[in-house]
């Protein structure tokens, strides 16, 4: 039996019923043959669409409409109109446009499709099959139609071919036609009866697509907005209460006029859609797209077929569900082809799917281990619970009495079927949870796990990849559990057991060997010594030949080796691998280019953190610094990532098992364990603690008892060593600096008693030599200049006045080409850069180079407003004193880099001079400005503009001399009290300042006082520090 077809999309009928009939009438006259009778006049209609899988009964309203149509067909024709009526009703004859002809054709097609559907329905209800007589009867309706209509109906479209599956790739159903017939109109009664679908059990309500969803596909944009699959589900279609929320509404707009507002589709979460629901939704979508003849219908058929044809579609359905959602979104945004397997999207969703899948298994493994640890701990201590410590002394004593259970106390588990190697907590919020860690399944469906631990050199024919670390996973689990830190750091034990993932986004698809850098070739002894040490410590396996290693681990990558000097140990070298090579990532990308550094975050103890701790602690406090021995090399790498870090040297290959120097993720991997160690110490009462990579700075303060007498310190270096020993944490005791009021951290020397920070003599000598060598050179390279700039920016932390003395050097570096090929280009230093280096040379030659740490001075409540304009000058207002001041700017002010930003900075300098002239000292004042650039420069202590920077230097010097801190706040121009005075308008309710102001001689040519509106102004050189 032939099914109803629609070879052209049904258009939205925005014309009135009378116009539609007129078009049909004109069509009949044009063809001079009887046309298909026009449909009865109906109300104005919106876009047509298909009600998918509707219930199979005929609504009473439709039956009534059919009876009316039959009665009208039996009625005598109306009498012909008179000429007067014709002239009054009909418009003059005119030629029809192409758009009108298309409307005529669409009307005919719609009517023919309707008649055919009616015929099929009648035959099905009568139990008839298609015979030649029936087909002839059906063709009788179209034999007099337009030729283009008959041609269009000659070959039915593929989606109604009875031999083909309605949706390629979807499971076959008993339904001959997935989607129902097209309905026209918005009302329930206007929808046409769909064909009966054999075997379909209908819901209590009609399962149809809401109009708001329909318009997303049939409107002018034709599916340009993402629509959730839930809108096509049986559950959604069977709940009419939800459809009401999508109805269009008439609202009052801001102009108090009625306005039509389209319903907006809320975004529905698809993560809970099951496989049957997913298939059912796509069945409905596919039928709907074919029914409206959507141009992309076959592309989405292929998309579904592609997904369902994957061998792991049903096993890894959440992955393909997420892939489907991203492909739909990207197809609407970028126009990607859904018929093609989008590997980059698939890799992205695979990362998330594998992580979530393994997280559940990791949760189970960790909980089993915790239960075993609790049972063992409870049995050992006769079921006695130990209360949490209230002081650090109590905790340390308890740890000495009750040792943390060792590895044998927790039952060893077999290799799990799946595991998240860096996350797995039910409540874990660490950024490590977002790392792209992917394990692979073996032939039996399990997850690949590292080989047994061993420290022997492995030249056997087995896979040499293994996990090695001195840290004790079981001890970390028990310690974190006892301190309540396991939910936050549950990734640490699993990472120590199975290795941490480097974060590379793919596996090597070919063996890539890069030639080692010249620095390594020029230092062969250093490289040989390093390789032998790593082999001895079991962190390397090898040597292997190329063919042997390829046979054992498959394809791998060997990034070039390099040698750099250790800044902390002159004459020593550090061997690194350049994982950023090749720089352009062509033709094969570098290892680092595949690692997202944002996924490897950790805590940092910055300069400001130490400053605040010192200001908070009493001057009797002490600090000690501890260094982790070979920090990175203590962290194991997951065996799946070890092929990315193979070492190549003189024709031999070595497999690295630990986190290397040079990988983007190395610092984050160690930093994650360092964070856990830091929090363990804090939880045990050892605090404050800050860290920078592998350097830990631990403070302690004497305590006071109830009588007020001073008690000994709570912990010593030995307590910290004992705590680390239980975890296998490798402090390098040779680098430990015992507790003292003097300590070195971040390259600075800190004095708790004197509350000061300074640059150590060794650093001063090193930086001074850099400055002098740079000054002596007639031309310098970018690398040398950037090295000097970095050193001086570091020094500026201890010397706040130097923050504005690096701008000239920074601007000079911006004149270089930063292309790798131009790295040896030299340039003559600029005059501003020379001035900055000369200033720093003087500072570094001083006997002491640093600053005194002071808490912010108290707020005085002083608030001033300042502003500048290019049309007149500068205005300053002090509302609390009801005073103002106005200065004009000369015509040549705005030249040679002096812009409005410079004028706004001069306004701040004048305001500070006014505050000082009124005797303000040792106070914090608030300034209000409407220039965001000046606000940012003042807060940073430097500006990119040379002229602004010169003014800023004078401001900083005046602040230091009088111990005044400026808190600068933004104020909009219309609320800035100084806006009028800056344009020469004196506020009538205020008086001029009644004090004298002293400004720098550099402003004498530009700043002009105004009689009666400006305080007495003098110009003298500013005092230098």
mmCIF file of C-alpha atoms in Angstrom, residues 363-542:
data_model
loop_
_atom_site.group_PDB
_atom_site.id
_atom_site.type_symbol
_atom_site.label_atom_id
_atom_site.label_comp_id
_atom_site.label_asym_id
_atom_site.label_seq_id
_atom_site.Cartn_x
_atom_site.Cartn_y
_atom_site.Cartn_z
ATOM 1 C CA UNK A 363 34.845 4.999 45.331
ATOM 2 C CA UNK A 364 34.167 1.332 45.927
ATOM 3 C CA UNK A 365 37.870 0.451 46.262
ATOM 4 C CA UNK A 366 38.590 3.312 48.662
ATOM 5 C CA UNK A 367 35.552 2.506 50.800
ATOM 6 C CA UNK A 368 36.608 -1.125 51.014
ATOM 7 C CA UNK A 369 40.075 -0.107 52.108
ATOM 8 C CA UNK A 370 38.698 2.335 54.638
ATOM 9 C CA UNK A 371 36.401 -0.316 56.064
ATOM 10 C CA UNK A 372 39.333 -2.698 56.308
ATOM 11 C CA UNK A 373 41.461 -0.038 57.985
ATOM 12 C CA UNK A 374 38.701 0.772 60.458
ATOM 13 C CA UNK A 375 38.207 -2.885 61.322
ATOM 14 C CA UNK A 376 41.926 -3.421 61.778
ATOM 15 C CA UNK A 377 42.323 -0.242 63.799
ATOM 16 C CA UNK A 378 39.327 -1.099 65.958
ATOM 17 C CA UNK A 379 40.652 -4.609 66.610
ATOM 18 C CA UNK A 380 44.132 -3.355 67.497
ATOM 19 C CA UNK A 381 42.860 -0.862 70.040
ATOM 20 C CA UNK A 382 40.133 -3.035 71.537
ATOM 21 C CA UNK A 383 37.389 -1.037 69.866
ATOM 22 C CA UNK A 384 38.418 2.155 71.682
ATOM 23 C CA UNK A 385 37.888 5.378 69.779
ATOM 24 C CA UNK A 386 40.555 8.052 70.023
ATOM 25 C CA UNK A 387 39.233 11.612 70.258
ATOM 26 C CA UNK A 388 40.557 14.268 67.927
ATOM 27 C CA UNK A 389 43.506 16.171 69.362
ATOM 28 C CA UNK A 390 42.954 19.626 70.736
ATOM 29 C CA UNK A 391 46.585 20.664 70.613
ATOM 30 C CA UNK A 392 49.565 19.796 68.483
ATOM 31 C CA UNK A 393 51.378 18.335 71.490
ATOM 32 C CA UNK A 394 48.556 15.930 72.177
ATOM 33 C CA UNK A 395 48.486 14.785 68.575
ATOM 34 C CA UNK A 396 52.210 14.236 68.351
ATOM 35 C CA UNK A 397 52.256 12.307 71.622
ATOM 36 C CA UNK A 398 49.367 10.153 70.440
ATOM 37 C CA UNK A 399 51.187 9.420 67.198
ATOM 38 C CA UNK A 400 54.274 8.328 69.086
ATOM 39 C CA UNK A 401 52.189 6.007 71.229
ATOM 40 C CA UNK A 402 49.949 4.622 68.467
ATOM 41 C CA UNK A 403 51.789 4.246 65.190
ATOM 42 C CA UNK A 404 49.818 4.580 61.988
ATOM 43 C CA UNK A 405 49.058 1.094 60.632
ATOM 44 C CA UNK A 406 51.579 0.024 58.025
ATOM 45 C CA UNK A 407 50.923 -1.443 54.636
ATOM 46 C CA UNK A 408 50.260 -4.921 56.011
ATOM 47 C CA UNK A 409 47.520 -3.720 58.334
ATOM 48 C CA UNK A 410 45.248 -2.935 55.407
ATOM 49 C CA UNK A 411 44.220 -5.936 53.341
ATOM 50 C CA UNK A 412 45.782 -5.793 49.907
ATOM 51 C CA UNK A 413 43.253 -5.749 47.121
ATOM 52 C CA UNK A 414 43.600 -7.427 43.787
ATOM 53 C CA UNK A 415 43.794 -5.407 40.640
ATOM 54 C CA UNK A 416 40.484 -3.620 40.338
ATOM 55 C CA UNK A 417 38.457 -3.859 37.196
ATOM 56 C CA UNK A 418 38.513 -0.078 36.943
ATOM 57 C CA UNK A 419 40.111 2.750 38.871
ATOM 58 C CA UNK A 420 40.396 6.543 38.718
ATOM 59 C CA UNK A 421 44.072 7.105 39.115
ATOM 60 C CA UNK A 422 43.862 10.694 40.357
ATOM 61 C CA UNK A 423 40.315 11.129 41.668
ATOM 62 C CA UNK A 424 37.448 9.099 43.030
ATOM 63 C CA UNK A 425 35.789 10.786 45.966
ATOM 64 C CA UNK A 426 32.039 11.114 46.350
ATOM 65 C CA UNK A 427 32.490 14.669 47.647
ATOM 66 C CA UNK A 428 35.829 15.501 46.022
ATOM 67 C CA UNK A 429 36.024 19.102 44.782
ATOM 68 C CA UNK A 430 39.707 19.216 43.880
ATOM 69 C CA UNK A 431 40.716 20.538 40.509
ATOM 70 C CA UNK A 432 42.479 17.225 39.989
ATOM 71 C CA UNK A 433 39.071 15.684 39.423
ATOM 72 C CA UNK A 434 38.951 17.519 36.081
ATOM 73 C CA UNK A 435 42.132 15.995 34.726
ATOM 74 C CA UNK A 436 41.820 13.963 31.541
ATOM 75 C CA UNK A 437 42.862 10.621 32.924
ATOM 76 C CA UNK A 438 41.926 7.722 30.718
ATOM 77 C CA UNK A 439 42.543 4.062 31.412
ATOM 78 C CA UNK A 440 42.158 1.406 28.739
ATOM 79 C CA UNK A 441 40.205 -1.805 28.840
ATOM 80 C CA UNK A 442 41.852 -5.122 28.151
ATOM 81 C CA UNK A 443 40.366 -7.984 26.147
ATOM 82 C CA UNK A 444 38.507 -9.247 29.191
ATOM 83 C CA UNK A 445 36.853 -5.908 29.856
ATOM 84 C CA UNK A 446 39.067 -4.953 32.800
ATOM 85 C CA UNK A 447 41.313 -1.942 33.148
ATOM 86 C CA UNK A 448 45.035 -2.155 32.414
ATOM 87 C CA UNK A 449 47.058 -1.965 35.644
ATOM 88 C CA UNK A 450 50.762 -1.451 36.217
ATOM 89 C CA UNK A 451 53.135 -4.370 36.501
ATOM 90 C CA UNK A 452 54.326 -5.496 39.970
ATOM 91 C CA UNK A 453 56.701 -3.114 41.702
ATOM 92 C CA UNK A 454 60.386 -3.768 41.228
ATOM 93 C CA UNK A 455 63.587 -1.757 41.351
ATOM 94 C CA UNK A 456 65.688 -4.068 39.217
ATOM 95 C CA UNK A 457 66.831 -3.112 35.752
ATOM 96 C CA UNK A 458 64.449 -4.820 33.389
ATOM 97 C CA UNK A 459 65.952 -6.193 30.218
ATOM 98 C CA UNK A 460 63.483 -9.046 29.954
ATOM 99 C CA UNK A 461 61.002 -9.502 27.170
ATOM 100 C CA UNK A 462 58.082 -8.372 29.378
ATOM 101 C CA UNK A 463 56.536 -4.935 29.544
ATOM 102 C CA UNK A 464 59.037 -2.805 31.512
ATOM 103 C CA UNK A 465 56.499 -0.181 32.577
ATOM 104 C CA UNK A 466 55.975 -0.073 36.335
ATOM 105 C CA UNK A 467 55.079 2.177 39.255
ATOM 106 C CA UNK A 468 57.815 3.138 41.721
ATOM 107 C CA UNK A 469 57.715 5.631 44.606
ATOM 108 C CA UNK A 470 59.041 5.828 48.177
ATOM 109 C CA UNK A 471 55.716 7.230 49.387
ATOM 110 C CA UNK A 472 53.448 4.711 51.156
ATOM 111 C CA UNK A 473 49.914 4.627 49.724
ATOM 112 C CA UNK A 474 48.421 2.676 52.651
ATOM 113 C CA UNK A 475 49.958 5.038 55.186
ATOM 114 C CA UNK A 476 48.620 8.051 53.281
ATOM 115 C CA UNK A 477 45.161 6.500 53.223
ATOM 116 C CA UNK A 478 45.204 5.854 56.973
ATOM 117 C CA UNK A 479 46.614 9.265 57.830
ATOM 118 C CA UNK A 480 44.174 11.164 55.652
ATOM 119 C CA UNK A 481 41.332 9.099 57.053
ATOM 120 C CA UNK A 482 42.279 9.703 60.684
ATOM 121 C CA UNK A 483 42.510 13.464 60.099
ATOM 122 C CA UNK A 484 39.308 13.762 58.065
ATOM 123 C CA UNK A 485 41.178 14.806 54.916
ATOM 124 C CA UNK A 486 40.490 11.782 52.731
ATOM 125 C CA UNK A 487 37.444 13.275 50.968
ATOM 126 C CA UNK A 488 39.602 16.187 49.853
ATOM 127 C CA UNK A 489 42.684 14.178 48.900
ATOM 128 C CA UNK A 490 41.406 10.710 48.034
ATOM 129 C CA UNK A 491 43.213 10.957 44.690
ATOM 130 C CA UNK A 492 46.585 10.806 46.438
ATOM 131 C CA UNK A 493 46.533 7.137 47.587
ATOM 132 C CA UNK A 494 45.271 5.865 44.236
ATOM 133 C CA UNK A 495 47.783 8.022 42.368
ATOM 134 C CA UNK A 496 50.621 6.649 44.483
ATOM 135 C CA UNK A 497 49.450 3.093 43.849
ATOM 136 C CA UNK A 498 48.829 3.206 40.134
ATOM 137 C CA UNK A 499 50.694 6.293 38.985
ATOM 138 C CA UNK A 500 49.613 9.826 38.136
ATOM 139 C CA UNK A 501 48.459 10.757 34.660
ATOM 140 C CA UNK A 502 50.475 13.416 32.849
ATOM 141 C CA UNK A 503 47.396 14.819 31.136
ATOM 142 C CA UNK A 504 48.346 14.047 27.544
ATOM 143 C CA UNK A 505 45.283 13.890 25.350
ATOM 144 C CA UNK A 506 46.324 11.018 23.078
ATOM 145 C CA UNK A 507 48.527 7.953 22.802
ATOM 146 C CA UNK A 508 51.549 7.953 20.478
ATOM 147 C CA UNK A 509 50.446 6.946 16.992
ATOM 148 C CA UNK A 510 54.027 6.603 15.788
ATOM 149 C CA UNK A 511 57.499 6.445 17.281
ATOM 150 C CA UNK A 512 59.040 9.931 17.390
ATOM 151 C CA UNK A 513 62.689 10.535 18.351
ATOM 152 C CA UNK A 514 64.008 14.097 18.532
ATOM 153 C CA UNK A 515 67.693 14.889 18.500
ATOM 154 C CA UNK A 516 69.043 16.029 21.877
ATOM 155 C CA UNK A 517 69.878 19.701 22.397
ATOM 156 C CA UNK A 518 73.393 21.055 22.106
ATOM 157 C CA UNK A 519 73.547 21.748 25.856
ATOM 158 C CA UNK A 520 73.258 18.008 26.497
ATOM 159 C CA UNK A 521 75.790 17.065 23.822
ATOM 160 C CA UNK A 522 78.267 19.537 25.313
ATOM 161 C CA UNK A 523 77.888 17.999 28.798
ATOM 162 C CA UNK A 524 77.984 14.227 28.202
ATOM 163 C CA UNK A 525 79.450 13.463 31.626
ATOM 164 C CA UNK A 526 76.554 15.180 33.384
ATOM 165 C CA UNK A 527 74.040 13.262 31.281
ATOM 166 C CA UNK A 528 75.820 9.926 31.853
ATOM 167 C CA UNK A 529 75.930 10.491 35.597
ATOM 168 C CA UNK A 530 72.256 11.399 35.710
ATOM 169 C CA UNK A 531 71.164 8.338 33.724
ATOM 170 C CA UNK A 532 73.260 6.004 35.897
ATOM 171 C CA UNK A 533 71.794 7.540 39.070
ATOM 172 C CA UNK A 534 68.266 7.074 37.788
ATOM 173 C CA UNK A 535 68.971 3.461 36.843
ATOM 174 C CA UNK A 536 70.423 2.804 40.270
ATOM 175 C CA UNK A 537 67.380 4.296 41.973
ATOM 176 C CA UNK A 538 65.053 2.229 39.785
ATOM 177 C CA UNK A 539 63.406 5.251 38.200
ATOM 178 C CA UNK A 540 64.731 4.316 34.745
ATOM 179 C CA UNK A 541 64.547 0.960 32.968
ATOM 180 C CA UNK A 542 66.942 0.088 30.179
#
